[in-house]
Amino acid sequence: MPVYSRSYWPSNQFGYPHNLRIFGPLISVEIGVPQALAQHLSSHNLPVPAPVPGVALIDTGASITSVDNSVFRTLRTQPVSIATVGGAHGSAQQSVYPASISFPGTALQGLDFNQVLGCDISGQATGLQQPLIALVGRDLLQHFVFIYHGPMGLITFAH
Amino acid sequence: MPLEKELGYFNSIRAELVKTHEGKFALVKDETVIGTFDQAESAYRAGVAQFGTAPFLVKQILREEPVETVPALTVGLLNARL
């Protein structure tokens, strides 16, 4: 069973285990086009966009994963569906995009095809060098075991 | 919004589709159901094979439209605009 753990201890600024509380559980991700689209592009001698690296925040409150719209502009992917998203003031329809999601630097298996919401989360602080580009919701978490160990400042993924 | 035409058509025939294909995933282009599939990925793969990079809709056939929740965005906890 591949396991990945990230320790927020020692903290570089706030003191243990403050960073986990402040920035939340984060994991490095790369978001790319699904294999089916990559194969189509290759077979037509079109360039396959490189996956976009960044950081994802684990959001157990979200039923679906969201990815920053800038990623889809870079990948030049079209929406593949429309989802209804509920909010405090009713619901709205939002574009859904196809995306492959992998976890570089870990042994965790990536997921080649996901339907994710496009959103705008640019500029959100992560405490890391890379920008926040995704909120990982329960649609992805259903494939993983996720442990949030607050006192130890430790998160663990396995699948 | 892209795919509004396809979604409108899908919703217009949703009740009929549910009778025979509930739970499957429909591949819709313009006002035509190209096919239904057991997995969303299969529908997407078929859509790419047939339409390439042109837009097409992949939608699960359910009696009612599910409502997704992303409180961090919709409540504005992040600086996000969906």
Tab-separated table of C-alpha atoms in Angstrom:
chain	number	residue	atom	x	y	z
A	1	MET	CA	0.000	0.000	0.000
A	2	PRO	CA	1.684	3.264	-1.085
A	3	VAL	CA	1.835	5.722	1.794
A	4	TYR	CA	2.736	9.396	1.778
A	5	SER	CA	3.179	11.527	4.883
A	6	ARG	CA	3.914	15.225	5.221
A	7	SER	CA	5.157	16.589	8.490
A	8	TYR	CA	4.570	20.212	9.431
A	9	TRP	CA	7.066	19.916	12.270
A	10	PRO	CA	9.303	21.718	12.895
A	11	SER	CA	7.545	24.813	11.717
A	12	ASN	CA	9.657	27.435	10.003
A	13	GLN	CA	7.772	30.436	11.269
A	14	PHE	CA	4.886	29.916	13.618
A	15	GLY	CA	5.949	27.036	15.805
A	16	TYR	CA	4.747	23.510	15.942
A	17	PRO	CA	2.145	22.523	14.853
A	18	HIS	CA	0.789	25.873	13.804
A	19	ASN	CA	1.449	25.561	10.080
A	20	LEU	CA	-0.883	22.628	9.659
A	21	ARG	CA	-3.676	24.625	11.229
A	22	ILE	CA	-2.886	27.798	9.292
A	23	PHE	CA	-2.259	26.387	5.811
A	24	GLY	CA	-4.176	23.128	6.071
A	25	PRO	CA	-3.294	19.710	4.710
A	26	LEU	CA	-1.420	20.244	1.450
A	27	ILE	CA	-0.065	17.885	-1.154
A	28	SER	CA	1.901	18.524	-4.336
A	29	VAL	CA	-0.017	17.736	-7.481
A	30	GLU	CA	0.362	17.833	-11.218
A	31	ILE	CA	-2.734	18.373	-13.285
A	32	GLY	CA	-2.701	17.360	-16.902
A	33	VAL	CA	-4.895	16.257	-19.748
A	34	PRO	CA	-6.373	12.749	-19.585
A	35	GLN	CA	-4.559	10.053	-21.483
A	36	ALA	CA	-7.359	9.819	-24.059
A	37	LEU	CA	-6.871	13.456	-25.035
A	38	ALA	CA	-3.075	13.161	-24.966
A	39	GLN	CA	-3.246	10.220	-27.345
A	40	HIS	CA	-5.606	12.110	-29.640
A	41	LEU	CA	-3.297	15.124	-29.752
A	42	SER	CA	-0.237	12.975	-30.379
A	43	SER	CA	-1.921	11.061	-33.155
A	44	HIS	CA	-2.679	14.370	-34.878
A	45	ASN	CA	0.873	15.645	-34.394
A	46	LEU	CA	-0.361	18.266	-31.969
A	47	PRO	CA	1.619	19.179	-28.857
A	48	VAL	CA	0.491	17.607	-25.611
A	49	PRO	CA	0.445	20.273	-22.890
A	50	ALA	CA	2.780	19.550	-20.009
A	51	PRO	CA	1.068	18.894	-16.682
A	52	VAL	CA	0.732	21.953	-14.465
A	53	PRO	CA	2.489	21.600	-11.104
A	54	GLY	CA	1.172	23.146	-7.927
A	55	VAL	CA	-0.223	22.487	-4.501
A	56	ALA	CA	-3.613	21.081	-3.552
A	57	LEU	CA	-5.455	21.689	-0.311
A	58	ILE	CA	-7.373	18.721	1.049
A	59	ASP	CA	-10.935	19.930	1.549
A	60	THR	CA	-13.081	17.306	3.230
A	61	GLY	CA	-15.980	19.743	3.143
A	62	ALA	CA	-16.110	19.655	-0.654
A	63	SER	CA	-18.063	16.994	-2.484
A	64	ILE	CA	-16.098	17.585	-5.685
A	65	THR	CA	-12.556	18.621	-6.530
A	66	SER	CA	-11.980	22.146	-7.832
A	67	VAL	CA	-9.088	23.314	-9.977
A	68	ASP	CA	-8.035	26.854	-10.768
A	69	ASN	CA	-9.243	28.028	-14.177
A	70	SER	CA	-5.728	29.104	-15.122
A	71	VAL	CA	-4.756	25.441	-15.265
A	72	PHE	CA	-7.327	24.741	-17.946
A	73	ARG	CA	-6.257	27.768	-19.931
A	74	THR	CA	-2.700	26.402	-19.856
A	75	LEU	CA	-3.851	22.906	-20.794
A	76	ARG	CA	-6.254	24.303	-23.424
A	77	THR	CA	-8.969	21.867	-22.379
A	78	GLN	CA	-12.674	22.290	-23.019
A	79	PRO	CA	-15.337	21.767	-20.367
A	80	VAL	CA	-16.889	18.331	-20.518
A	81	SER	CA	-19.919	18.918	-18.339
A	82	ILE	CA	-21.844	21.353	-16.187
A	83	ALA	CA	-22.455	20.810	-12.472
A	84	THR	CA	-24.915	22.394	-10.097
A	85	VAL	CA	-23.135	23.829	-7.074
A	86	GLY	CA	-25.100	24.740	-3.991
A	87	GLY	CA	-24.295	27.801	-1.949
A	88	ALA	CA	-25.621	29.945	0.828
A	89	HIS	CA	-27.770	31.910	-1.600
A	90	GLY	CA	-28.989	29.127	-3.837
A	91	SER	CA	-27.310	27.116	-6.529
A	92	ALA	CA	-25.369	27.950	-9.650
A	93	GLN	CA	-24.150	26.048	-12.664
A	94	GLN	CA	-20.403	25.694	-13.131
A	95	SER	CA	-18.222	24.241	-15.851
A	96	VAL	CA	-16.664	20.848	-15.251
A	97	TYR	CA	-13.360	19.933	-16.867
A	98	PRO	CA	-11.571	16.648	-17.502
A	99	ALA	CA	-8.241	16.323	-15.733
A	100	SER	CA	-5.610	13.818	-14.799
A	101	ILE	CA	-4.219	14.295	-11.310
A	102	SER	CA	-0.918	12.884	-10.102
A	103	PHE	CA	1.096	13.326	-6.943
A	104	PRO	CA	4.758	13.973	-7.809
A	105	GLY	CA	7.352	12.964	-5.284
A	106	THR	CA	5.092	10.301	-3.824
A	107	ALA	CA	4.304	6.685	-4.587
A	108	LEU	CA	0.598	7.477	-4.650
A	109	GLN	CA	-1.108	6.386	-7.810
A	110	GLY	CA	-2.489	9.203	-9.908
A	111	LEU	CA	-5.986	9.276	-11.327
A	112	ASP	CA	-6.109	9.613	-15.098
A	113	PHE	CA	-9.649	10.859	-15.532
A	114	ASN	CA	-11.499	13.107	-13.145
A	115	GLN	CA	-14.335	15.544	-13.644
A	116	VAL	CA	-13.443	18.641	-11.657
A	117	LEU	CA	-14.920	22.085	-11.199
A	118	GLY	CA	-13.212	25.084	-12.660
A	119	CYS	CA	-12.811	27.871	-10.112
A	120	ASP	CA	-10.598	30.799	-9.166
A	121	ILE	CA	-8.328	30.169	-6.209
A	122	SER	CA	-5.383	32.179	-7.427
A	123	GLY	CA	-3.300	34.028	-4.871
A	124	GLN	CA	-4.131	31.796	-1.926
A	125	ALA	CA	-1.168	31.455	0.448
A	126	THR	CA	0.209	27.964	1.023
A	127	GLY	CA	3.489	28.646	2.794
A	128	LEU	CA	5.186	26.767	-0.048
A	129	GLN	CA	6.926	27.862	-3.219
A	130	GLN	CA	4.237	26.572	-5.535
A	131	PRO	CA	0.787	28.129	-5.877
A	132	LEU	CA	-2.456	26.599	-4.732
A	133	ILE	CA	-4.136	25.199	-7.829
A	134	ALA	CA	-6.655	22.696	-6.480
A	135	LEU	CA	-8.992	21.822	-3.661
A	136	VAL	CA	-9.173	18.047	-3.351
A	137	GLY	CA	-12.716	17.028	-2.532
A	138	ARG	CA	-14.370	13.839	-1.452
A	139	ASP	CA	-14.664	12.577	-5.026
A	140	LEU	CA	-10.901	11.996	-4.984
A	141	LEU	CA	-10.644	11.215	-1.294
A	142	GLN	CA	-12.939	8.238	-1.819
A	143	HIS	CA	-9.917	6.517	-3.366
A	144	PHE	CA	-7.608	7.176	-0.403
A	145	VAL	CA	-7.116	6.745	3.292
A	146	PHE	CA	-6.432	10.186	4.726
A	147	ILE	CA	-5.230	10.777	8.293
A	148	TYR	CA	-5.062	14.242	9.832
A	149	HIS	CA	-2.963	14.107	12.986
A	150	GLY	CA	-3.308	17.566	14.504
A	151	PRO	CA	-1.189	17.111	17.639
A	152	MET	CA	1.710	15.707	15.617
A	153	GLY	CA	1.331	18.179	12.754
A	154	LEU	CA	1.225	15.250	10.358
A	155	ILE	CA	-0.945	14.213	7.433
A	156	THR	CA	-0.866	10.810	5.792
A	157	PHE	CA	-2.288	9.469	2.553
A	158	ALA	CA	-2.510	5.867	1.500
A	159	HIS	CA	-4.438	3.867	-1.018
B	1	MET	CA	-21.496	28.996	-20.800
B	2	PRO	CA	-20.188	26.184	-23.024
B	3	LEU	CA	-22.351	23.061	-23.355
B	4	GLU	CA	-25.590	24.830	-22.433
B	5	LYS	CA	-27.201	23.530	-25.627
B	6	GLU	CA	-26.181	19.966	-24.824
B	7	LEU	CA	-27.274	20.279	-21.207
B	8	GLY	CA	-30.645	21.703	-22.201
B	9	TYR	CA	-31.217	18.795	-24.538
B	10	PHE	CA	-30.050	16.296	-21.920
B	11	ASN	CA	-32.453	17.725	-19.364
B	12	SER	CA	-35.303	17.606	-21.888
B	13	ILE	CA	-34.877	13.859	-22.321
B	14	ARG	CA	-33.600	13.032	-18.830
B	15	ALA	CA	-36.850	11.336	-17.766
B	16	GLU	CA	-36.801	9.090	-20.810
B	17	LEU	CA	-33.145	8.214	-20.367
B	18	VAL	CA	-33.672	7.350	-16.718
B	19	LYS	CA	-36.206	4.690	-17.662
B	20	THR	CA	-33.631	2.602	-19.489
B	21	HIS	CA	-30.176	3.936	-18.646
B	22	GLU	CA	-30.262	5.194	-15.066
B	23	GLY	CA	-26.797	5.480	-13.569
B	24	LYS	CA	-24.974	5.330	-16.877
B	25	PHE	CA	-23.142	8.216	-18.481
B	26	ALA	CA	-24.495	9.882	-21.597
B	27	LEU	CA	-22.290	11.326	-24.303
B	28	VAL	CA	-24.166	14.219	-25.905
B	29	LYS	CA	-23.184	16.385	-28.858
B	30	ASP	CA	-25.493	19.221	-29.897
B	31	GLU	CA	-28.935	17.638	-29.600
B	32	THR	CA	-27.925	14.023	-30.080
B	33	VAL	CA	-27.133	11.310	-27.575
B	34	ILE	CA	-24.126	9.613	-29.108
B	35	GLY	CA	-24.195	6.763	-26.639
B	36	THR	CA	-24.378	5.691	-23.032
B	37	PHE	CA	-21.529	4.193	-21.038
B	38	ASP	CA	-20.934	2.512	-17.705
B	39	GLN	CA	-18.121	4.879	-16.763
B	40	ALA	CA	-17.610	8.602	-17.311
B	41	GLU	CA	-14.105	7.884	-18.538
B	42	SER	CA	-15.443	5.569	-21.243
B	43	ALA	CA	-17.858	8.254	-22.404
B	44	TYR	CA	-15.064	10.819	-22.450
B	45	ARG	CA	-12.782	8.503	-24.389
B	46	ALA	CA	-15.513	7.915	-26.973
B	47	GLY	CA	-16.133	11.652	-27.193
B	48	VAL	CA	-12.485	12.422	-27.824
B	49	ALA	CA	-12.301	9.659	-30.419
B	50	GLN	CA	-15.288	11.073	-32.275
B	51	PHE	CA	-15.008	14.823	-31.736
B	52	GLY	CA	-11.389	15.418	-30.821
B	53	THR	CA	-10.945	18.718	-29.025
B	54	ALA	CA	-14.419	20.009	-29.906
B	55	PRO	CA	-16.773	20.351	-26.928
B	56	PHE	CA	-19.139	17.551	-25.975
B	57	LEU	CA	-21.110	16.743	-22.840
B	58	VAL	CA	-20.612	13.786	-20.511
B	59	LYS	CA	-23.389	13.580	-17.954
B	60	GLN	CA	-24.545	10.866	-15.584
B	61	ILE	CA	-28.162	9.864	-16.066
B	62	LEU	CA	-29.858	10.444	-12.730
B	63	ARG	CA	-33.445	11.184	-11.783
B	64	GLU	CA	-32.482	14.474	-10.212
B	65	GLU	CA	-29.530	16.744	-10.751
B	66	PRO	CA	-27.064	16.249	-7.890
B	67	VAL	CA	-25.994	19.390	-6.077
B	68	GLU	CA	-22.271	19.617	-5.371
B	69	THR	CA	-20.997	21.479	-2.340
B	70	VAL	CA	-17.728	23.357	-1.995
B	71	PRO	CA	-18.274	25.513	1.088
B	72	ALA	CA	-14.758	26.966	1.043
B	73	LEU	CA	-15.595	28.566	-2.277
B	74	THR	CA	-19.289	29.264	-2.048
B	75	VAL	CA	-19.111	30.746	1.433
B	76	GLY	CA	-16.089	32.764	0.412
B	77	LEU	CA	-13.597	31.321	2.875
B	78	LEU	CA	-11.062	31.456	0.094
B	79	ASN	CA	-10.779	34.400	-2.247
B	80	ALA	CA	-12.420	32.271	-4.844
B	81	ARG	CA	-14.957	32.944	-7.510
B	82	LEU	CA	-16.377	29.771	-9.011
